[in-house]
C-alpha cells in the first residue's frame, strides 16, 4: 500500500512539474517598451464607409463558427459538421459563413471557391484567443499562461507575420486582459464585439482611446447550432460583392461593414426566428462629409448613441432613424450604436482623426520596440526555472 501511494504521489507530482515546465517553456517572449498611448489626431477624418456601393447591398456574415473536427471529445466542442452548421445559419439569412475551429483550418463543406483559411488560435485556459485569416497553415505555439502584455504582443507579432487579418476574440471572457494591456497592444485589425451581458464594448474604446485603431465584428462564436438562444444572435453585414476570400479580405481590411446583436426571436419557434431574421433593420446611408458624420437607418431606433474618447457619450438621439454629428476639434474618434425597440443593436466602425498625407488610415501597426536587457533577463529567468523544474522531476524519481 505504501509503495502504491508513493508511486501515485510521484506520478501526480511529475504531472504537476511537467505542467509547470510547459508554462515556463511556452512563456518565452521579448519584453517590449510599449509606446505611450496617443489619441488619434490630424486634420482629416477616416471614413470606413468611403467605398460603400449601395448597388451591392449588405451581405450577412458570421466568421467565428465551430464544427465537429477529427478526434475524440474533448477536442470536439460542436456535435455537428460544417454542412449542417452552414445550413442552419443560411436558413436565418446568412450569406457568408466561415469555419474557425481551434488550431485547425476547416475545408468548406461543398464549395471550394468559398474556402476561407481561418482558425481560432490559442490553447491557453485564460482564453487569449485570436482569429487568424489568410495564413497558409496553423501556428501551434502558444503561451499557456500569457499574463504579461509582452507575451500577448509576441503572439500577435508571430501570428501576423504570415496572416492577412488578426482578430482579438471575446475580450470580455479573456482572463488577464485589463484596460492597461489593451492600451498597449497593437498588430491586430479587428476587435470582437458584444457579449451576452453587455452592449457597451468599453474594451474597444480603451484601445481606440489609446490610438490603436481597429474595426469591430460581432459573431456567435457558435458551437451548438441546434440551440436557438445561441444561434443567429450576433452577426455582421458587409458591403461586398461575394463571399469569396479575395472579396472578404478587401472588405474586412477596408471597414465597410457593421455588426449587430440580434434578439432570439420566437424563443424556440424556428419559423418565427427565420422570418424575423429576414426583417432586420439595416443601414441605408452612412459616411462623413465636411466633418459631419451621418447615419440613416431603415427603421426607427429607440436611441442612437455616439461614443468617443474614454468611452464618453458624445451625442444621443432618441426615437429616430437618423443621426448627424459634427466632430469637434477635441474628438479623436466617434463610433455609433443604434438601439432598436425589439432589442436589436447595431454597431458601426469608428470614424477617426488622422493625417491623410502620412497614410491612408489611422492604423499604426509599426512593431513595438523591444527592451533588449529586460528580454535577456526574463528569458534567462525562464531558463533557470526550466532547469530547476527538470531537476525536481529527476529527484522525485531517485
Short mmCIF file of C-alpha atoms in Angstrom, two decimals:
data_model
loop_
_atom_site.label_atom_id
_atom_site.label_comp_id
_atom_site.label_asym_id
_atom_site.label_seq_id
_atom_site.Cartn_x
_atom_site.Cartn_y
_atom_site.Cartn_z
CA UNK A 1 0.00 0.00 0.00
CA UNK A 2 2.80 2.41 0.94
CA UNK A 3 4.60 1.75 -2.35
CA UNK A 4 1.37 2.33 -4.26
CA UNK A 5 0.73 5.65 -2.51
CA UNK A 6 4.34 6.68 -3.11
CA UNK A 7 4.00 5.85 -6.81
CA UNK A 8 0.75 7.81 -7.08
CA UNK A 9 2.42 10.78 -5.40
CA UNK A 10 5.37 10.57 -7.79
CA UNK A 11 3.08 10.45 -10.83
CA UNK A 12 0.93 13.35 -9.67
CA UNK A 13 3.97 15.39 -8.70
CA UNK A 14 5.58 14.70 -12.07
CA UNK A 15 2.46 15.75 -13.95
CA UNK A 16 2.32 18.99 -11.97
CA UNK A 17 6.00 19.71 -12.60
CA UNK A 18 5.63 18.89 -16.31
CA UNK A 19 2.74 21.37 -16.50
CA UNK A 20 4.98 23.99 -14.88
CA UNK A 21 7.74 23.15 -17.34
CA UNK A 22 5.34 23.73 -20.25
CA UNK A 23 4.34 27.09 -18.75
CA UNK A 24 7.99 28.19 -18.48
CA UNK A 25 8.91 26.98 -21.98
CA UNK A 26 5.85 28.46 -23.69
CA UNK A 27 6.33 31.76 -21.84
CA UNK A 28 9.47 32.69 -23.81
CA UNK A 29 8.98 36.21 -25.15
CA UNK A 30 10.63 39.52 -25.93
CA UNK A 31 9.96 42.26 -23.41
CA UNK A 32 8.63 45.32 -25.19
CA UNK A 33 8.99 49.01 -24.47
CA UNK A 34 5.42 49.82 -25.41
CA UNK A 35 4.80 53.20 -26.96
CA UNK A 36 2.80 55.58 -24.78
CA UNK A 37 -0.95 55.83 -25.58
CA UNK A 38 -1.65 58.63 -28.04
CA UNK A 39 -5.19 59.54 -29.17
CA UNK A 40 -5.91 59.86 -32.87
CA UNK A 41 -5.06 63.28 -34.24
CA UNK A 42 -4.86 65.04 -37.57
CA UNK A 43 -6.73 67.32 -39.92
CA UNK A 44 -8.61 64.52 -41.73
CA UNK A 45 -11.35 62.08 -40.70
CA UNK A 46 -11.05 58.44 -41.68
CA UNK A 47 -14.30 57.13 -43.14
CA UNK A 48 -14.51 53.31 -43.05
CA UNK A 49 -17.56 53.53 -45.32
CA UNK A 50 -15.86 55.51 -48.07
CA UNK A 51 -16.20 52.58 -50.53
CA UNK A 52 -19.92 51.97 -49.86
CA UNK A 53 -21.65 50.72 -53.01
CA UNK A 54 -25.41 50.74 -52.47
CA UNK A 55 -25.94 48.54 -55.54
CA UNK A 56 -24.20 45.66 -53.73
CA UNK A 57 -26.34 45.88 -50.62
CA UNK A 58 -25.26 44.20 -47.38
CA UNK A 59 -24.31 40.53 -47.00
CA UNK A 60 -24.83 38.90 -43.61
CA UNK A 61 -21.85 37.03 -42.19
CA UNK A 62 -20.58 35.03 -39.22
CA UNK A 63 -16.83 34.45 -39.01
CA UNK A 64 -16.46 32.71 -35.62
CA UNK A 65 -18.08 29.30 -36.12
CA UNK A 66 -17.10 25.89 -34.75
CA UNK A 67 -17.91 22.47 -36.18
CA UNK A 68 -17.14 18.86 -35.46
CA UNK A 69 -13.47 18.08 -36.04
CA UNK A 70 -11.45 14.87 -36.24
CA UNK A 71 -10.58 13.33 -32.90
CA UNK A 72 -12.40 12.38 -29.71
CA UNK A 73 -14.04 14.54 -27.05
CA UNK A 74 -12.93 16.99 -25.63
CA UNK A 75 -11.43 18.05 -28.98
CA UNK A 76 -15.00 18.25 -30.33
CA UNK A 77 -16.83 21.20 -28.81
CA UNK A 78 -19.51 21.01 -31.50
CA UNK A 79 -21.59 17.91 -32.30
CA UNK A 80 -22.41 18.97 -35.88
CA UNK A 81 -20.43 19.03 -39.09
CA UNK A 82 -19.77 22.10 -41.22
CA UNK A 83 -22.54 21.39 -43.72
CA UNK A 84 -25.23 21.25 -41.01
CA UNK A 85 -23.96 24.38 -39.27
CA UNK A 86 -23.84 26.24 -42.59
CA UNK A 87 -27.41 25.18 -43.46
CA UNK A 88 -28.81 26.42 -40.13
CA UNK A 89 -27.20 29.85 -40.47
CA UNK A 90 -28.17 30.23 -44.12
CA UNK A 91 -31.78 29.44 -43.22
CA UNK A 92 -31.63 32.53 -40.98
CA UNK A 93 -30.48 34.73 -43.85
CA UNK A 94 -26.70 34.47 -43.60
CA UNK A 95 -24.86 34.86 -46.90
CA UNK A 96 -21.34 34.16 -45.61
CA UNK A 97 -20.29 31.50 -43.10
CA UNK A 98 -16.66 30.70 -42.30
CA UNK A 99 -15.45 27.90 -40.06
CA UNK A 100 -12.91 28.86 -37.40
CA UNK A 101 -12.14 25.72 -35.46
CA UNK A 102 -9.47 25.74 -32.76
CA UNK A 103 -5.99 25.40 -34.24
CA UNK A 104 -7.33 23.75 -37.39
CA UNK A 105 -8.15 25.02 -40.87
CA UNK A 106 -11.51 23.55 -41.94
CA UNK A 107 -12.42 22.89 -45.56
CA UNK A 108 -15.63 24.40 -46.89
CA UNK A 109 -18.20 21.57 -46.99
CA UNK A 110 -19.50 22.00 -50.54
CA UNK A 111 -17.91 24.90 -52.47
CA UNK A 112 -14.12 25.22 -52.65
CA UNK A 113 -14.46 28.69 -54.21
CA UNK A 114 -15.82 29.87 -50.83
CA UNK A 115 -12.89 28.43 -48.88
CA UNK A 116 -11.55 30.81 -46.22
CA UNK A 117 -8.41 29.81 -44.37
CA UNK A 118 -9.29 30.99 -40.88
CA UNK A 119 -8.79 29.36 -37.50
CA UNK A 120 -9.04 30.25 -33.83
CA UNK A 121 -5.56 30.19 -32.35
CA UNK A 122 -4.86 29.60 -28.68
CA UNK A 123 -4.56 26.78 -26.16
CA UNK A 124 -4.45 28.93 -23.04
CA UNK A 125 -7.17 28.32 -20.43
CA UNK A 126 -7.08 32.11 -19.96
CA UNK A 127 -8.73 32.31 -23.44
CA UNK A 128 -6.41 34.80 -25.10
CA UNK A 129 -7.67 33.57 -28.47
CA UNK A 130 -7.29 35.10 -31.90
CA UNK A 131 -8.96 34.60 -35.28
CA UNK A 132 -6.24 34.22 -37.92
CA UNK A 133 -7.29 34.90 -41.53
CA UNK A 134 -5.30 34.01 -44.62
CA UNK A 135 -2.48 32.04 -43.04
CA UNK A 136 -1.36 29.03 -45.14
CA UNK A 137 -1.01 26.84 -42.05
CA UNK A 138 -1.73 26.76 -38.32
CA UNK A 139 0.83 28.12 -35.89
CA UNK A 140 0.51 25.97 -32.80
CA UNK A 141 2.96 27.67 -30.43
CA UNK A 142 1.03 29.49 -27.73
CA UNK A 143 1.89 30.70 -24.21
CA UNK A 144 -0.17 28.65 -21.76
CA UNK A 145 -0.39 31.48 -19.22
CA UNK A 146 0.03 34.74 -21.15
CA UNK A 147 -0.24 37.06 -18.16
CA UNK A 148 2.11 39.77 -19.47
CA UNK A 149 1.30 42.26 -22.20
CA UNK A 150 4.65 41.40 -23.83
CA UNK A 151 3.66 37.74 -24.17
CA UNK A 152 0.38 38.74 -25.82
CA UNK A 153 2.16 41.19 -28.14
CA UNK A 154 4.66 38.49 -29.12
CA UNK A 155 1.73 36.24 -30.09
CA UNK A 156 0.16 38.97 -32.22
CA UNK A 157 3.50 39.67 -33.91
CA UNK A 158 4.17 35.99 -34.64
CA UNK A 159 0.70 35.30 -35.99
CA UNK A 160 0.59 38.49 -38.01
CA UNK A 161 3.83 37.68 -39.81
CA UNK A 162 2.08 35.45 -42.37
CA UNK A 163 -1.61 36.28 -41.82
CA UNK A 164 -3.78 38.79 -43.66
CA UNK A 165 -6.00 39.72 -40.71
CA UNK A 166 -5.95 39.18 -36.93
CA UNK A 167 -8.97 39.50 -34.65
CA UNK A 168 -8.78 39.53 -30.84
CA UNK A 169 -11.56 37.19 -29.72
CA UNK A 170 -14.05 37.64 -26.87
CA UNK A 171 -12.09 40.22 -24.78
CA UNK A 172 -14.75 40.13 -22.04
CA UNK A 173 -14.05 36.44 -21.44
CA UNK A 174 -10.26 36.68 -21.66
CA UNK A 175 -8.68 36.32 -18.22
CA UNK A 176 -5.89 38.82 -17.66
CA UNK A 177 -6.70 41.32 -20.41
CA UNK A 178 -7.20 44.55 -18.42
CA UNK A 179 -7.51 48.07 -19.72
CA UNK A 180 -3.79 48.72 -19.14
CA UNK A 181 -2.91 45.97 -21.63
CA UNK A 182 -5.47 46.95 -24.26
CA UNK A 183 -3.94 50.42 -24.17
CA UNK A 184 -0.61 48.84 -25.20
CA UNK A 185 -1.33 46.02 -27.65
CA UNK A 186 -1.13 46.56 -31.40
CA UNK A 187 -0.77 44.49 -34.55
CA UNK A 188 -4.41 43.38 -34.96
CA UNK A 189 -7.06 44.75 -37.30
CA UNK A 190 -10.36 43.63 -35.72
CA UNK A 191 -11.81 43.52 -32.21
CA UNK A 192 -14.61 41.07 -31.50
CA UNK A 193 -17.60 42.95 -30.08
CA UNK A 194 -20.57 42.34 -27.83
CA UNK A 195 -21.23 39.80 -25.12
CA UNK A 196 -24.29 38.11 -23.70
CA UNK A 197 -24.29 40.60 -20.82
CA UNK A 198 -23.31 43.99 -22.26
CA UNK A 199 -23.64 46.15 -25.36
CA UNK A 200 -21.15 48.74 -24.13
CA UNK A 201 -17.95 47.43 -25.79
CA UNK A 202 -15.92 49.64 -23.46
CA UNK A 203 -12.81 47.49 -24.00
CA UNK A 204 -12.93 48.60 -27.67
CA UNK A 205 -12.96 52.22 -26.51
CA UNK A 206 -9.98 51.57 -24.21
CA UNK A 207 -7.91 50.51 -27.21
CA UNK A 208 -9.29 53.18 -29.54
CA UNK A 209 -8.68 55.92 -26.98
CA UNK A 210 -5.03 54.85 -26.78
CA UNK A 211 -4.66 55.25 -30.55
CA UNK A 212 -4.98 51.57 -31.53
CA UNK A 213 -7.45 51.62 -34.39
CA UNK A 214 -9.46 48.51 -35.22
CA UNK A 215 -12.71 47.53 -36.86
CA UNK A 216 -15.37 45.57 -34.98
CA UNK A 217 -17.08 42.24 -35.72
CA UNK A 218 -19.79 40.55 -33.64
CA UNK A 219 -20.00 36.77 -34.00
CA UNK A 220 -21.98 33.94 -32.46
CA UNK A 221 -18.80 32.01 -31.55
CA UNK A 222 -21.15 29.20 -32.46
CA UNK A 223 -20.68 25.70 -31.03
CA UNK A 224 -24.28 24.44 -30.90
CA UNK A 225 -26.40 25.48 -33.92
CA UNK A 226 -29.30 23.38 -32.59
CA UNK A 227 -29.69 25.74 -29.61
CA UNK A 228 -31.89 28.64 -30.67
CA UNK A 229 -30.70 31.03 -27.96
CA UNK A 230 -27.07 30.74 -29.16
CA UNK A 231 -27.64 30.79 -32.90
CA UNK A 232 -28.08 33.85 -35.09
CA UNK A 233 -27.76 36.30 -32.19
CA UNK A 234 -24.57 38.06 -33.37
CA UNK A 235 -23.78 38.91 -36.97
CA UNK A 236 -22.16 41.33 -39.38
CA UNK A 237 -23.25 43.00 -42.59
CA UNK A 238 -20.58 43.54 -45.24
CA UNK A 239 -20.78 45.65 -48.37
CA UNK A 240 -19.03 43.10 -50.55
CA UNK A 241 -19.74 41.57 -53.97
CA UNK A 242 -19.31 37.95 -52.80
CA UNK A 243 -18.21 35.56 -50.08
CA UNK A 244 -15.02 34.64 -51.91
CA UNK A 245 -11.93 35.28 -49.85
CA UNK A 246 -10.44 37.86 -52.19
CA UNK A 247 -13.59 39.98 -51.72
CA UNK A 248 -13.87 39.27 -47.97
CA UNK A 249 -10.25 40.20 -47.39
CA UNK A 250 -10.69 43.53 -49.15
CA UNK A 251 -13.92 44.25 -47.23
CA UNK A 252 -12.58 43.25 -43.81
CA UNK A 253 -9.45 45.37 -44.24
CA UNK A 254 -11.43 48.28 -45.66
CA UNK A 255 -14.01 48.56 -42.87
CA UNK A 256 -17.20 48.90 -44.91
CA UNK A 257 -19.35 46.78 -42.58
CA UNK A 258 -21.31 46.96 -39.36
CA UNK A 259 -22.08 44.48 -36.59
CA UNK A 260 -25.34 43.60 -34.85
CA UNK A 261 -26.79 41.91 -31.78
CA UNK A 262 -30.00 40.08 -32.71
CA UNK A 263 -32.74 39.02 -30.26
CA UNK A 264 -33.63 35.33 -30.04
CA UNK A 265 -36.86 35.86 -31.96
CA UNK A 266 -39.52 33.23 -31.32
CA UNK A 267 -37.91 31.88 -28.16
CA UNK A 268 -37.60 28.43 -29.70
CA UNK A 269 -40.07 28.78 -32.58
CA UNK A 270 -37.65 28.45 -35.50
CA UNK A 271 -40.20 29.62 -38.08
CA UNK A 272 -40.64 32.91 -36.22
CA UNK A 273 -36.88 33.18 -35.81
CA UNK A 274 -36.28 32.70 -39.54
CA UNK A 275 -38.95 35.20 -40.53
CA UNK A 276 -37.86 37.91 -38.10
CA UNK A 277 -34.21 37.46 -39.05
CA UNK A 278 -35.12 38.44 -42.58
CA UNK A 279 -36.80 41.67 -41.41
CA UNK A 280 -33.84 43.24 -39.58
CA UNK A 281 -33.20 46.97 -39.69
CA UNK A 282 -30.27 47.96 -41.85
CA UNK A 283 -28.05 50.91 -42.71
CA UNK A 284 -29.32 52.91 -45.69
CA UNK A 285 -26.72 55.69 -45.64
CA UNK A 286 -23.55 56.25 -43.64
CA UNK A 287 -20.46 58.37 -44.08
CA UNK A 288 -18.77 61.65 -43.32
CA UNK A 289 -18.90 64.95 -45.17
CA UNK A 290 -17.08 68.15 -44.17
CA UNK A 291 -16.53 66.80 -40.67
CA UNK A 292 -20.18 65.75 -40.28
CA UNK A 293 -20.87 62.07 -39.60
CA UNK A 294 -24.29 60.95 -40.83
CA UNK A 295 -26.32 57.76 -40.46
CA UNK A 296 -29.71 56.80 -41.89
CA UNK A 297 -31.41 53.55 -40.84
CA UNK A 298 -34.24 51.60 -42.46
CA UNK A 299 -36.21 51.56 -39.18
CA UNK A 300 -36.69 53.88 -36.24
CA UNK A 301 -34.34 53.28 -33.33
CA UNK A 302 -35.18 53.95 -29.69
CA UNK A 303 -31.84 55.76 -29.50
CA UNK A 304 -28.62 56.28 -31.44
CA UNK A 305 -25.52 56.94 -29.36
CA UNK A 306 -22.15 58.38 -30.33
CA UNK A 307 -19.21 57.13 -28.27
CA UNK A 308 -15.78 58.71 -28.25
CA UNK A 309 -12.54 59.18 -26.37
CA UNK A 310 -12.53 57.43 -23.00
CA UNK A 311 -15.87 55.70 -23.69
CA UNK A 312 -17.68 59.01 -23.22
CA UNK A 313 -21.06 59.68 -24.81
CA UNK A 314 -20.61 62.49 -27.34
CA UNK A 315 -24.23 62.63 -28.50
CA UNK A 316 -27.55 60.83 -28.11
CA UNK A 317 -30.59 60.96 -30.41
CA UNK A 318 -33.87 59.37 -29.33
CA UNK A 319 -36.76 57.92 -31.34
CA UNK A 320 -35.21 58.48 -34.76
CA UNK A 321 -33.84 56.69 -37.80
CA UNK A 322 -31.27 59.42 -38.46
CA UNK A 323 -28.24 60.89 -36.76
CA UNK A 324 -25.83 63.64 -37.63
CA UNK A 325 -22.80 64.56 -35.56
CA UNK A 326 -20.03 67.03 -36.36
CA UNK A 327 -16.69 66.02 -34.88
CA UNK A 328 -15.31 68.72 -32.63
CA UNK A 329 -11.57 69.51 -32.65
CA UNK A 330 -11.16 67.61 -29.36
CA UNK A 331 -12.93 64.47 -30.63
CA UNK A 332 -10.30 61.90 -31.61
CA UNK A 333 -12.84 59.40 -32.93
CA UNK A 334 -16.54 58.54 -32.91
CA UNK A 335 -18.43 55.28 -33.27
CA UNK A 336 -22.20 54.86 -33.45
CA UNK A 337 -24.55 52.41 -31.70
CA UNK A 338 -28.25 52.16 -32.53
CA UNK A 339 -30.72 50.51 -30.11
CA UNK A 340 -33.99 49.25 -31.61
CA UNK A 341 -37.33 48.71 -29.80
CA UNK A 342 -37.25 44.89 -30.03
CA UNK A 343 -33.73 44.62 -28.57
CA UNK A 344 -31.63 44.58 -31.74
CA UNK A 345 -28.44 46.65 -31.52
CA UNK A 346 -26.29 47.92 -34.39
CA UNK A 347 -22.61 48.89 -34.09
CA UNK A 348 -20.70 50.89 -36.72
CA UNK A 349 -16.97 51.03 -37.27
CA UNK A 350 -15.16 54.09 -35.87
CA UNK A 351 -14.60 57.36 -37.68
CA UNK A 352 -11.19 58.63 -36.53
CA UNK A 353 -8.89 61.57 -36.98
CA UNK A 354 -5.69 61.03 -38.95
CA UNK A 355 -3.30 62.78 -41.33
CA UNK A 356 -4.04 61.64 -44.88
CA UNK A 357 -0.68 62.97 -46.08
CA UNK A 358 1.08 60.46 -43.80
CA UNK A 359 -1.02 57.38 -44.64
CA UNK A 360 -4.36 56.15 -45.90
CA UNK A 361 -5.78 55.17 -42.49
CA UNK A 362 -5.34 55.68 -38.72
CA UNK A 363 -3.85 52.17 -38.34
CA UNK A 364 -0.40 52.45 -36.75
CA UNK A 365 0.89 48.90 -36.57
CA UNK A 366 4.62 49.52 -36.65
CA UNK A 367 6.41 46.95 -34.46
CA UNK A 368 6.63 47.81 -30.79
CA UNK A 369 10.26 48.45 -29.69
CA UNK A 370 11.98 45.68 -27.70
CA UNK A 371 13.84 46.21 -24.42
CA UNK A 372 16.88 44.01 -25.02
CA UNK A 373 18.32 43.93 -21.47
CA UNK A 374 14.96 43.02 -19.92
CA UNK A 375 14.35 40.45 -22.66
CA UNK A 376 17.65 38.75 -21.83
CA UNK A 377 16.97 38.76 -18.08
CA UNK A 378 13.41 37.50 -18.45
CA UNK A 379 14.34 34.58 -20.68
CA UNK A 380 17.33 33.69 -18.50
CA UNK A 381 14.89 33.52 -15.59
CA UNK A 382 12.67 31.15 -17.57
CA UNK A 383 15.70 29.00 -18.43
CA UNK A 384 16.63 28.88 -14.72
CA UNK A 385 13.06 27.87 -13.82
CA UNK A 386 13.08 25.16 -16.51
CA UNK A 387 16.37 23.74 -15.22
CA UNK A 388 15.13 23.81 -11.62
CA UNK A 389 11.86 22.12 -12.53
CA UNK A 390 13.69 19.45 -14.51
CA UNK A 391 15.96 18.72 -11.51
CA UNK A 392 12.92 18.39 -9.25
CA UNK A 393 11.43 15.80 -11.63
CA UNK A 394 14.66 13.81 -11.58
CA UNK A 395 14.91 13.98 -7.79
CA UNK A 396 11.30 12.87 -7.48
CA UNK A 397 12.17 9.56 -9.13
CA UNK A 398 15.53 8.91 -7.47
#
